[in-house]
Each structure stands twice: as C-alpha cells, then as structure tokens.
Tab-separated table of C-alpha atoms in Angstrom:
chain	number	residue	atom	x	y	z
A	438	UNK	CA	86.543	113.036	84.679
A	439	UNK	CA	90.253	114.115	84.822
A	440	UNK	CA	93.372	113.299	86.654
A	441	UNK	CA	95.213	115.916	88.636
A	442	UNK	CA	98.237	114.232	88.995
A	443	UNK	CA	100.476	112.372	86.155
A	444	UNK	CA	102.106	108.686	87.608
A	445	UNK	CA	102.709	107.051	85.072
A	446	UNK	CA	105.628	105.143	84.641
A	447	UNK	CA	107.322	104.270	81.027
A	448	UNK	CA	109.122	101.275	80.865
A	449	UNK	CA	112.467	100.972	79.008
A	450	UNK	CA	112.967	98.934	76.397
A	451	UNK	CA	109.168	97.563	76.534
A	452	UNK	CA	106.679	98.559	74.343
A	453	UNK	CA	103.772	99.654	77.299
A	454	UNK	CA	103.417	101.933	79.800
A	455	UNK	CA	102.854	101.098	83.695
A	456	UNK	CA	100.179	101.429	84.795
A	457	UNK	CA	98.879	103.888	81.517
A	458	UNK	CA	97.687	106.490	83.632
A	459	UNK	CA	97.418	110.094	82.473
A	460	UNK	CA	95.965	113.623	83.521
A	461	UNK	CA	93.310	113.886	81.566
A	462	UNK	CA	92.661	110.953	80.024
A	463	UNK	CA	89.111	108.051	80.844
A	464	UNK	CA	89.521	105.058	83.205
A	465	UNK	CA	89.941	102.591	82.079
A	466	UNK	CA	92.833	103.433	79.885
A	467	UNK	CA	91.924	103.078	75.882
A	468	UNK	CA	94.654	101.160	75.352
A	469	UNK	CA	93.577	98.024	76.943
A	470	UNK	CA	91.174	97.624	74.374
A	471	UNK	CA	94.380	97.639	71.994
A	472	UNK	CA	95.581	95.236	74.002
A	473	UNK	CA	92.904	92.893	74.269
A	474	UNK	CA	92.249	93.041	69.954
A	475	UNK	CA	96.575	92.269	69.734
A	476	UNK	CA	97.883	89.291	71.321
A	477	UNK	CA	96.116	89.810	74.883
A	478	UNK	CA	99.170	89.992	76.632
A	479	UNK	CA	101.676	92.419	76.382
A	480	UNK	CA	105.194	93.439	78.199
A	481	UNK	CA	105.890	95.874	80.385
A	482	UNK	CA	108.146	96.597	83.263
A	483	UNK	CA	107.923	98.044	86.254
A	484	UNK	CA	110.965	99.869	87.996
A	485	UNK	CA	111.045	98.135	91.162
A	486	UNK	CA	111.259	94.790	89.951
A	487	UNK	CA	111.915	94.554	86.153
A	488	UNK	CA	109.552	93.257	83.189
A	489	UNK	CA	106.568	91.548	83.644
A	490	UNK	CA	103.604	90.680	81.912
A	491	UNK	CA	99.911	92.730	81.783
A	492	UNK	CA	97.056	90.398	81.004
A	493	UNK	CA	93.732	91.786	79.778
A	494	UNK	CA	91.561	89.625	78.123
A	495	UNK	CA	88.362	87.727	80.309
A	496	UNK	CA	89.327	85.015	79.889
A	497	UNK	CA	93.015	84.947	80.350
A	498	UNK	CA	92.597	87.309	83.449
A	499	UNK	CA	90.869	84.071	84.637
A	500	UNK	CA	93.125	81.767	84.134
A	501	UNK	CA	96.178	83.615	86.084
A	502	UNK	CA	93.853	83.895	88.607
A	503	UNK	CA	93.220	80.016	88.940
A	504	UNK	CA	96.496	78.705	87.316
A	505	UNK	CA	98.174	76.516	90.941
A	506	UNK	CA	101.548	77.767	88.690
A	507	UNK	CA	100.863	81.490	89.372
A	508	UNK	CA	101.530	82.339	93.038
A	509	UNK	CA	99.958	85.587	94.961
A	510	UNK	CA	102.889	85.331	97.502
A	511	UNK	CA	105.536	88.008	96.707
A	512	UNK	CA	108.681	86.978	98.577
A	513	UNK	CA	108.948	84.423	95.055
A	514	UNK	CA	111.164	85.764	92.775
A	515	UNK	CA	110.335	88.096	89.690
A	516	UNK	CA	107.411	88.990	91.684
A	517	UNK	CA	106.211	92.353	90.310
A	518	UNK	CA	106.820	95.411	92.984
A	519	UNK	CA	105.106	99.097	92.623
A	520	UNK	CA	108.198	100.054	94.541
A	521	UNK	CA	111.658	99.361	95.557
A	522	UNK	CA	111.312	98.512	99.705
A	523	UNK	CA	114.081	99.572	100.773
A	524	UNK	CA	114.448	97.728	103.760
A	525	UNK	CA	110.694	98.712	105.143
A	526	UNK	CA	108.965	95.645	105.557
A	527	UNK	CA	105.898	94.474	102.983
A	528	UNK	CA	102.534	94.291	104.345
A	529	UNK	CA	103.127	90.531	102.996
A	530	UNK	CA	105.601	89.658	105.528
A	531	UNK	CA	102.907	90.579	108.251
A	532	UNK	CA	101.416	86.877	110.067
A	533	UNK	CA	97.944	86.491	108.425
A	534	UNK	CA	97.794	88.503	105.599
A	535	UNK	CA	96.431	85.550	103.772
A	536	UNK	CA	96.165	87.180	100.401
A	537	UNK	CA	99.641	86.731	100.136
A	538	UNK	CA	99.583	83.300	100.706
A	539	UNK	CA	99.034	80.605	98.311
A	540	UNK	CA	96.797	77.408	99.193
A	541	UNK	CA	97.216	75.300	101.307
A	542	UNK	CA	98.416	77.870	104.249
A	543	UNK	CA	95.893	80.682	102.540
A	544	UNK	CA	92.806	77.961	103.123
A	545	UNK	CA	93.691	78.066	106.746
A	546	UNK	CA	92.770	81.847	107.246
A	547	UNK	CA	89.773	81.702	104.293
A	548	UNK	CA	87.800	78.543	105.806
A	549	UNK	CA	87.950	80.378	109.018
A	550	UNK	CA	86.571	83.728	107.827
A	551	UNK	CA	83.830	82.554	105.382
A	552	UNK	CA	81.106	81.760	107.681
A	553	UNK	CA	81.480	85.391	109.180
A	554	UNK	CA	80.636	86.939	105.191
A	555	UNK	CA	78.230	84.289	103.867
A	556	UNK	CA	75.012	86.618	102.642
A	557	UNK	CA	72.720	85.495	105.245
A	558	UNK	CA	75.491	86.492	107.695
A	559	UNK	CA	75.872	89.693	105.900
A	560	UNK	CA	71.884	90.376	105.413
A	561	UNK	CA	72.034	90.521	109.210
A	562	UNK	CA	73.923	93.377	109.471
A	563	UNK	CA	71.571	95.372	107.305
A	564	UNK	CA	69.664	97.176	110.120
A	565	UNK	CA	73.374	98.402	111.437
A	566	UNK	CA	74.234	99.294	108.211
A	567	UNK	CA	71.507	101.160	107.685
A	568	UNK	CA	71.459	103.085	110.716
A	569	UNK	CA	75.300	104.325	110.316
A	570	UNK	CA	74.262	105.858	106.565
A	571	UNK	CA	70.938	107.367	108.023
A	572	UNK	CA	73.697	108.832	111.057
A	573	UNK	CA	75.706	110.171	108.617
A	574	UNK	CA	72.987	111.691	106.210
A	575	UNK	CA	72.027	113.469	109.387
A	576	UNK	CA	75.420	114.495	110.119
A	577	UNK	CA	75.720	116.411	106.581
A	578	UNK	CA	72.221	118.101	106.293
A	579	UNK	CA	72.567	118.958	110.050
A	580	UNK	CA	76.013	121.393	108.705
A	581	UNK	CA	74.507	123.054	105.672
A	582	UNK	CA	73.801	122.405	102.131
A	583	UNK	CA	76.989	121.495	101.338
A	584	UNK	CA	79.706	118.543	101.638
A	585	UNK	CA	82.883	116.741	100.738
A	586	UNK	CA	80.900	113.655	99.853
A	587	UNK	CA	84.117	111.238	100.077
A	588	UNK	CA	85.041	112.461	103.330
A	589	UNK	CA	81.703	113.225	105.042
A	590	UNK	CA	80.048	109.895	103.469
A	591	UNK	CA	81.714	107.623	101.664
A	592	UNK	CA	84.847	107.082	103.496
A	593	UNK	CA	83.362	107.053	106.863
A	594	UNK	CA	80.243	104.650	105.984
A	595	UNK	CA	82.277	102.045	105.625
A	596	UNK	CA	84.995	102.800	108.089
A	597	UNK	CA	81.979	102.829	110.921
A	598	UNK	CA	80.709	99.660	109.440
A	599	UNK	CA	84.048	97.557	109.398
A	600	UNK	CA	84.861	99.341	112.862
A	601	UNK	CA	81.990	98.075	114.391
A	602	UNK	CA	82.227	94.332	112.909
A	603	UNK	CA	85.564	94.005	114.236
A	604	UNK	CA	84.899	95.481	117.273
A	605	UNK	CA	86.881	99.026	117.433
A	606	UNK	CA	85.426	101.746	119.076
A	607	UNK	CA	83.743	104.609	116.271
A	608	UNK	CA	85.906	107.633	117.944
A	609	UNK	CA	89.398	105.648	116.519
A	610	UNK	CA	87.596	106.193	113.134
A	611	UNK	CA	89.960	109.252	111.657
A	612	UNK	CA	92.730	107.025	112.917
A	613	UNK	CA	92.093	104.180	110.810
A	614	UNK	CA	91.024	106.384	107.901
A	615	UNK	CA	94.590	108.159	108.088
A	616	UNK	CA	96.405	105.125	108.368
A	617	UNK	CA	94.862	103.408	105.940
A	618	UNK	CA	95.173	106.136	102.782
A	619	UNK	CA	99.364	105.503	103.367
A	620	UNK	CA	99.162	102.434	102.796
A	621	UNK	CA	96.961	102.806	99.052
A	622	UNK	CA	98.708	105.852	97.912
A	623	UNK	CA	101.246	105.016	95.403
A	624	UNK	CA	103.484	108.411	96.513
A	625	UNK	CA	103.552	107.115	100.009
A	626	UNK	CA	107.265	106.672	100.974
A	627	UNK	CA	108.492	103.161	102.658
A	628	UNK	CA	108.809	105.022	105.658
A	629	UNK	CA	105.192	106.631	105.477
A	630	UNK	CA	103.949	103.345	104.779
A	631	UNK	CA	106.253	101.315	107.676
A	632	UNK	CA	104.678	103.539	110.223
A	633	UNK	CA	101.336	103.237	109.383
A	634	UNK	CA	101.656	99.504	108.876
A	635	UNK	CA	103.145	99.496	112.481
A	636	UNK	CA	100.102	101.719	113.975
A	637	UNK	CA	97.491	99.762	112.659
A	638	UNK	CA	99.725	96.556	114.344
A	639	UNK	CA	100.002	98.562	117.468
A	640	UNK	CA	96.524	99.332	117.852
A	641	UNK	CA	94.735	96.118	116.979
A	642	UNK	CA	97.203	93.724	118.959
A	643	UNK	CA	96.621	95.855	122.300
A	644	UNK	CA	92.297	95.482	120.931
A	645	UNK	CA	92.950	91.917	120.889
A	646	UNK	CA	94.678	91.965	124.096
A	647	UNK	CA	91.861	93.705	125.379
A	648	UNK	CA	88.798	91.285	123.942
A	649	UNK	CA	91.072	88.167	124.807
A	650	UNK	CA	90.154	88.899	128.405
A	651	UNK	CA	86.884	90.530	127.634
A	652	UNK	CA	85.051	89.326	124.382
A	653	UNK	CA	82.301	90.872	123.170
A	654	UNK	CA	79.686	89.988	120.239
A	655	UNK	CA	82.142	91.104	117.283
A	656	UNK	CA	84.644	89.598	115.002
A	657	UNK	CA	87.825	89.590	116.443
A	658	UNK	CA	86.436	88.586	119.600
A	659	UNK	CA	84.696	85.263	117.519
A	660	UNK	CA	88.001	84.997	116.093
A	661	UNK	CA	89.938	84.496	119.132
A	662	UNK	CA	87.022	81.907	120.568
A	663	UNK	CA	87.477	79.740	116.505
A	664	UNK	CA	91.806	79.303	118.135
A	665	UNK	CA	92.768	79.036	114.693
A	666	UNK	CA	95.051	81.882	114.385
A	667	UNK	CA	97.899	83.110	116.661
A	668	UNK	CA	97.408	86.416	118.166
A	669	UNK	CA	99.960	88.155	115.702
A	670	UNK	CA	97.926	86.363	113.262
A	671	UNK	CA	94.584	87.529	113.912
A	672	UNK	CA	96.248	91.028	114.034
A	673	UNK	CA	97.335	90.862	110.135
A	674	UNK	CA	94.207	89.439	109.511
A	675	UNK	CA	92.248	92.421	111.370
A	676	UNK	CA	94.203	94.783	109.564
A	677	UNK	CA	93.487	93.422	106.222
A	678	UNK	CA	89.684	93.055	106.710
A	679	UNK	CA	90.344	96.857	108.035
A	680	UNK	CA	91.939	98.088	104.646
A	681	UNK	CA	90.144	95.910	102.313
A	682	UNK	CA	86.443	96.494	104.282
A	683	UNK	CA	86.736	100.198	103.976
A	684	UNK	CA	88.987	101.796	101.200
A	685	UNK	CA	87.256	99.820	98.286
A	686	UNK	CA	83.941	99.911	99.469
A	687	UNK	CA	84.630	104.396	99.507
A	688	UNK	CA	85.676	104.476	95.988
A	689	UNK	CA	82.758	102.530	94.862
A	690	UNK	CA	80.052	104.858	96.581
A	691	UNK	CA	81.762	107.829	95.868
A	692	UNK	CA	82.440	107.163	91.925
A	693	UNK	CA	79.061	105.521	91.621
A	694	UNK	CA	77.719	108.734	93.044
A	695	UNK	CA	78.526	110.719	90.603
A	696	UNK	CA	77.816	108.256	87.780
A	697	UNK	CA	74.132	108.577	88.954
A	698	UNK	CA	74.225	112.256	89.353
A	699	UNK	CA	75.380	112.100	85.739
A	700	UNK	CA	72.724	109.329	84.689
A	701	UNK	CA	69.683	110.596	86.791
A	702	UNK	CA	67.498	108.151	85.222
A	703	UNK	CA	69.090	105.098	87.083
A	704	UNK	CA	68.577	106.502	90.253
A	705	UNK	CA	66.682	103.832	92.547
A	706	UNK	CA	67.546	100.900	89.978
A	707	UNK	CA	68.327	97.356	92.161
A	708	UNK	CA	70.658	96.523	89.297
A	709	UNK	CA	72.945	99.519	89.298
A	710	UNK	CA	75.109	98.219	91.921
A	711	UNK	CA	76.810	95.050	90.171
A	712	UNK	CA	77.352	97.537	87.005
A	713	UNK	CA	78.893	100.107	88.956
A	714	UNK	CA	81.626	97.212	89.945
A	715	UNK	CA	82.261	96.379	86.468
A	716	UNK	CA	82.229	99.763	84.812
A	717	UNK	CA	84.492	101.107	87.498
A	718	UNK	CA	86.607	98.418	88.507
A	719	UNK	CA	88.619	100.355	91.397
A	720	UNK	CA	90.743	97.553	92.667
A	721	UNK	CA	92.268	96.810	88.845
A	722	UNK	CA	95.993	97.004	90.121
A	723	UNK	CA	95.443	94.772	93.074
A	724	UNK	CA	95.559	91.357	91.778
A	725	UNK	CA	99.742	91.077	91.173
A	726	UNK	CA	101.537	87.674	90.509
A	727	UNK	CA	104.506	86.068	89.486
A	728	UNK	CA	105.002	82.298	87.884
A	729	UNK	CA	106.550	79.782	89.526
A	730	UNK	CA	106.324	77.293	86.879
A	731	UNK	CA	106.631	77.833	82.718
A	732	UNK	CA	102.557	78.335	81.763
A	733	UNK	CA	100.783	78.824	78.936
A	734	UNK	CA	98.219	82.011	79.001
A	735	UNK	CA	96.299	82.956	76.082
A	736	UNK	CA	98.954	81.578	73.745
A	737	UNK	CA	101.999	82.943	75.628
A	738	UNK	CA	104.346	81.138	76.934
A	739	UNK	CA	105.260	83.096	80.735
A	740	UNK	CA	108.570	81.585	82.077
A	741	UNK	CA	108.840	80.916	85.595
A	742	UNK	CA	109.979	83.875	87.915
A	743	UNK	CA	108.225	86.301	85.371
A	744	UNK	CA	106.155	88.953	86.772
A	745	UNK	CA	102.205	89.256	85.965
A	746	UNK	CA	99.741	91.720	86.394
A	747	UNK	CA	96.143	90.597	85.115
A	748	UNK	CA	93.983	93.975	85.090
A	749	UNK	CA	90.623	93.687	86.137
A	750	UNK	CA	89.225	96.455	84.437
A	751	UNK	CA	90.602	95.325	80.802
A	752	UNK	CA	88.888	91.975	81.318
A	753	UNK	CA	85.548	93.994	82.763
A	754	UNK	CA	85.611	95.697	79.836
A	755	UNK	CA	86.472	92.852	77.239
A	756	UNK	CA	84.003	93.050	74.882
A	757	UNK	CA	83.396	89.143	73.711
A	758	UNK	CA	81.952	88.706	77.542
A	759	UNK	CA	79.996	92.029	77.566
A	760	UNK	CA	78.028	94.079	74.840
A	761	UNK	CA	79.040	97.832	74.414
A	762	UNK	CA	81.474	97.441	77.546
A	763	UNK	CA	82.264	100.887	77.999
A	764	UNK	CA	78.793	101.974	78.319
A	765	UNK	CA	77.048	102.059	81.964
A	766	UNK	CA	73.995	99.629	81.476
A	767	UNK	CA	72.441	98.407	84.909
A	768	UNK	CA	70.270	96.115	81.972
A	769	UNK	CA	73.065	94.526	81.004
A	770	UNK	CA	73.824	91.136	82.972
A	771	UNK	CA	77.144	91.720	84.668
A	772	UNK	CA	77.245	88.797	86.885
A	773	UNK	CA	80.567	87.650	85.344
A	774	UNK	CA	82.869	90.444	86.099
A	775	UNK	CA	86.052	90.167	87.951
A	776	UNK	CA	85.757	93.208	90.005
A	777	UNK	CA	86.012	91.289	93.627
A	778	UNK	CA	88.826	89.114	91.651
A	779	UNK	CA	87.984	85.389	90.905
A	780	UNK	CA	89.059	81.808	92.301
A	781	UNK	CA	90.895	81.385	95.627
A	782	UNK	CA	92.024	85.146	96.284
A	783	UNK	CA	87.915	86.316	95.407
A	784	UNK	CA	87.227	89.237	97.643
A	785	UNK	CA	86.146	87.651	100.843
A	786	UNK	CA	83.546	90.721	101.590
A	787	UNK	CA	82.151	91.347	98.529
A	788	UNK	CA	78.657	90.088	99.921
A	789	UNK	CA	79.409	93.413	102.798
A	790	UNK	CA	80.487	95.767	99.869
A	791	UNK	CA	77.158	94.953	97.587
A	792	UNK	CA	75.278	95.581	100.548
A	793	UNK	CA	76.916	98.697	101.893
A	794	UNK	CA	76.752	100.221	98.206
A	795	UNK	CA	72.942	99.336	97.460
A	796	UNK	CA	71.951	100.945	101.289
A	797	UNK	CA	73.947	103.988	100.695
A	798	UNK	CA	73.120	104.892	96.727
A	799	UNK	CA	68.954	104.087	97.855
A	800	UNK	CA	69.437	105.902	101.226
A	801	UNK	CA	71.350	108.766	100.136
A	802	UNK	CA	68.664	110.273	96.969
A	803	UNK	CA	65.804	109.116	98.859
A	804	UNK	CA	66.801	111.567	101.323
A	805	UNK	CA	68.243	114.160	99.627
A	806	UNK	CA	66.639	114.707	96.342
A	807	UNK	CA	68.414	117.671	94.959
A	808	UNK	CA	71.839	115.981	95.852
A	809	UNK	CA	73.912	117.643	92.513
A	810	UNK	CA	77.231	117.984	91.866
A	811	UNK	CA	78.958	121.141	93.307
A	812	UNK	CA	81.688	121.301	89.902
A	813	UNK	CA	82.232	119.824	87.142
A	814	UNK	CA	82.689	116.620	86.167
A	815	UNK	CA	85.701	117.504	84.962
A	816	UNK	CA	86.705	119.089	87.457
A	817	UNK	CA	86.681	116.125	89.641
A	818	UNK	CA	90.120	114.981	91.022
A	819	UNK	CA	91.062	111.554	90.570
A	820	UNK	CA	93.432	109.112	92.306
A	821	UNK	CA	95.688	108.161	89.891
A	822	UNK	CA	97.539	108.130	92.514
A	823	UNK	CA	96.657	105.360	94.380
A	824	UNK	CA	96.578	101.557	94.304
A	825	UNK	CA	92.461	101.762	94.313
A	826	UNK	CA	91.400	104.048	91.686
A	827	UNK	CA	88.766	106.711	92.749
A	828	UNK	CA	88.057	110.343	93.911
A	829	UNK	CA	90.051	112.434	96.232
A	830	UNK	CA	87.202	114.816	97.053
A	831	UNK	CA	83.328	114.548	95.829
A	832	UNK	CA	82.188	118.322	96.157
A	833	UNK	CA	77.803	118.284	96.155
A	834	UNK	CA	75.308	120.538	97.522
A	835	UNK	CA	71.839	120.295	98.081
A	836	UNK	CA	68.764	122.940	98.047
C-alpha cells in the first residue's frame, strides 16, 4: 500500500526523521528495524517542542510505559508536541481526560470505568453489536454492488456502537464522525481542532444535562449515578471514550479488511484478530511522554524534561519477542504485543475493540462472499496523515 500524502518531518541537527513517514514507502517504517539492531533508542526532534527520544525495542517500549519517572501528562516540561498550540487549548487541559494524567489522580477516572469494559461486561453487548454490523451490511447491499468500505462500514460500526453505550442518539452519528477526524488529523489547524474539541464539549455536557434529570440504561447515565466525577468531568471523559471507542476500532477493520482480501486463506480464522493488532499497530504515535526524573532505558541515560516517544509498532515488530515479525501469521502467538499500550495508560476498551473487529471481519465475508477489492492495493490511500495510521477510503465491490 502507498501514501498519498508526504508528512514527514526532518529534524535538524538529529540524525532521524519524525515520524519516518513517506509516499510510497510500508508501515511500519524499515528503519525501526535499524533502530532496534543499533542502540534501541535514537534522537530525534520534533518542531513543536525540540529533541526527544524514539524508543523501539519490546522491551524498552515497556519500560517507558511503566517507569513512575516517565509522566503521560503534557503540561511537564520537554513534553514532546506534534504541534506548536498556539494559544488553542490541548485536549489535555480538558477535566477528565485521564490519559493525561499520571497515577494517583488517573486511578480515580480508571477504577471507575473498568467494571463498565471487563469481558463479561463487554460479551454482553455482543447481540447489539451484532445487530448494528448486520444493519449496516444491509445498508450497503441494499445501494448496489459497490461501497466506500471505511465510510459505509468501518467508521460507522463503531461510531453506532460507542453512540449507543454512552447513550447518544444514532442520527448525531455524522456529527461525531466529523468532529472526531479534526481532532486525529495531523494537518488539522489549532483552530480546526479548538472547535471541534468545543462541539464535542457542547454536545455531551447539554446530553449529560439531559440524562442527569432523566437516566437511562447507558454509560453516562451509570456514570452520573457512580458521583465520582464532576459534570465537566464526565464530559472529558465521554469525549475520550467517544474518540478512542470509534477512530481506532475503524482503522483496524478497515486495514484488516484488506489484509484478508489479500490473504483469502485466513478468512474465518478466530486468531486473525490479535495479529491484525500487532501487524498493524494503528495507534503507534499515541503513547507520547516526557521524564520527570534522570532514567535509565535500554542503556540510555534520558535526563529529566527530555521528550519520549516509545513506538508501538517498532516494539510489535521487534523480532527477539516475535518470529518473522513482519509477516501476517494468525499462528503465531501474539498475546504480548503492545498495540492497546501496556501498564497504567493500557487501552481501557480493548476487550470492545477485539470484539467489534472479530463480529465485523466473520459477519462481513459470511455475508458477502465475493467482497474484493475495487483497486489496487496500491492504489489504496493511506493516512499518513493522521495521528492513527489507516485508510482514507476502502473502495470494494461485490457480484
């Protein structure tokens, strides 16, 4: 697969490239391996906020993400920035957008989410989830023999399915879907993304205000029952279960899609699903991080106030933890990726996201056999572009 658009950003005076992403070139990028057989860790600077340190090894990728020394919470300094603010305010600074918080104040928000995601919890929502793919499948084959698979599938499978665990009505869908891309497009201006941030604040504070004097059986309505979290609280944390319950879980279906179409023969395998999270790692830009204290990480010593970025896909793809790592192998056992990210910050949904992948990939060849794709796979367009990697458009037809 190709890029169609070139971001990537060279970085004076160090010796790598952020974030090493070209037109034309595979994901992930071939120098991480480089990386990962050198000294593991290796500089780089971003514009925005100066040098800072990429991480790729397993095991080192780890360790950031467990060290108490290395802080999620961006308003320490040195912490690394895709972009200069300029005044717009961070989705950090919004009340309960916990991933942004270190422990003990992120505990607050995670002990009172967990029970809501545990997989019995989440196994109950199969015969919902199921229903919304089937809906949608019907929705496609009802308009021809033809679709934007990303748009007419998987984009809006999970946007229904978050929508209606939180509680917001399925006709404000497009709304959230629109909102939601400005925030996870790397082009997106401060001001593009200070609007939508606002929007989505707008929106869910008035739904809150609304369920506050009459709940019904969702989450945000359970939510306000727990009294944990203030209301401008529970609106962050709505808007971040929002964002991270629907954007990921798209790029997933949609690239795993077309790995199948491309690998026929692991069509209807139970174990593809775990694979496809290593092999594609979507969210490997996500997991930014600064020092607060001197460490020691793989052998380097990272000062306080330096910047870190540990990429997921580099340690998904380290080959001392898995055999032949570039090669898609549901066989394999891939149980120790670090696709949902690992210790305290670990994806809170990733029980949802399994589930909402294995429905749709079973669902959608069961029912539509001759699914192909409708170019080629190098033809595909690419979002280098964005903070989640993935596709901007999944042409397929059908017979």
């Amino acid at each position: 697969m190709t890029a169609d658009t070139e971001t990537t950003t060279y970085a004076p005076g160090c010796p790598v490239a952020f974030p090493l992403r070209q037109p034309g070139r595979p994901f992930p990028p071939p120098e991480y391996a480089d990386y990962r057989a050198g000294e593991g860790l290796v500089r780089s600077e971003l514009p925005a906020s100066g040098p800072l340190w990429l991480v790729t090894r397993h095991q080192d990728v780890r360790a950031v993400l467990t060290d108490s020394r290395i802080s999620a919470d961006p308003s320490h300094p040195g912490f690394p920035r895709a972009r200069r603010t300029g005044g717009a305010p961070s989705q950090s600074e919004i009340p309960g957008w916990f991933v942004a918080l270190d422990p003990p104040e992120h505990d607050r928000f995670r002990k009172t989410l967990i029970p809501e995601f545990t997989v019995r919890k989440v196994r109950e929502l199969r015969p919902a989830i199921q229903q919304i793919v089937n809906e949608r499948i019907d929705a496609m084959l009802a308009a021809g023999n033809s679709a934007d698979l990303i748009a007419d599938f998987a984009l809006s499978v999970p946007s229904l399915v978050i929508s209606d665990l939180l509680g917001v009505p399925k006709a404000d869908r497009d709304f959230f879907e629109a909102k939601t891309r400005v925030l996870v497009t790397l082009s997106s201006t401060d001001e593009e993304r200070d609007e939508a941030s606002k929007a989505l604040l707008r929106y869910l504070t008035r739904l809150i205000q609304i369920k506050t004097r009459r709940p019904g059986e969702d989450l945000i309505s359970r939510l306000i029952q727990a009294g944990t979290m203030s209301r401008q609280e529970l609106s962050g944390v709505s808007m971040l279960l929002l964002i991270a319950g629907h954007e990921t879980t798209a790029n997933n279906i949609g690239l795993g899609v077309v790995q199948l179409l491309t690998n026929p023969k692991w069509i209807g395998d139970d174990r593809i699903v775990e694979e496809m999270l290593r092999y594609y790692s979507v969210a490997d830009l996500v997991s930014f991080r600064v020092a607060v204290e001197d460490v020691e990480i793989g052998g380097q010593l990272i000062r306080a106030g330096e910047g870190i970025v540990p990429l997921l896909a580099a340690a998904n793809h380290d080959g001392s933890v898995f055999d032949r790592p570039d090669e898609f192998d549901p066989e394999r056992s891939a149980r120790s990726h670090v696709a949902f990210g690992y210790g305290v910050h670990q994806c809170l949904g990733q029980n949802l996201v399994r589930m909402e992948m294995e429905i749709a990939y079973r669902t959608l060849f069961e029912r539509i056999p001759t699914l192909e794709l409708g170019v080629r796979v190098e033809e595909l367009s690419l979002k280098y572009d964005g903070v989640l990697f993935g596709l901007h458009e999944l042409p397929v037809t059908w017979s």
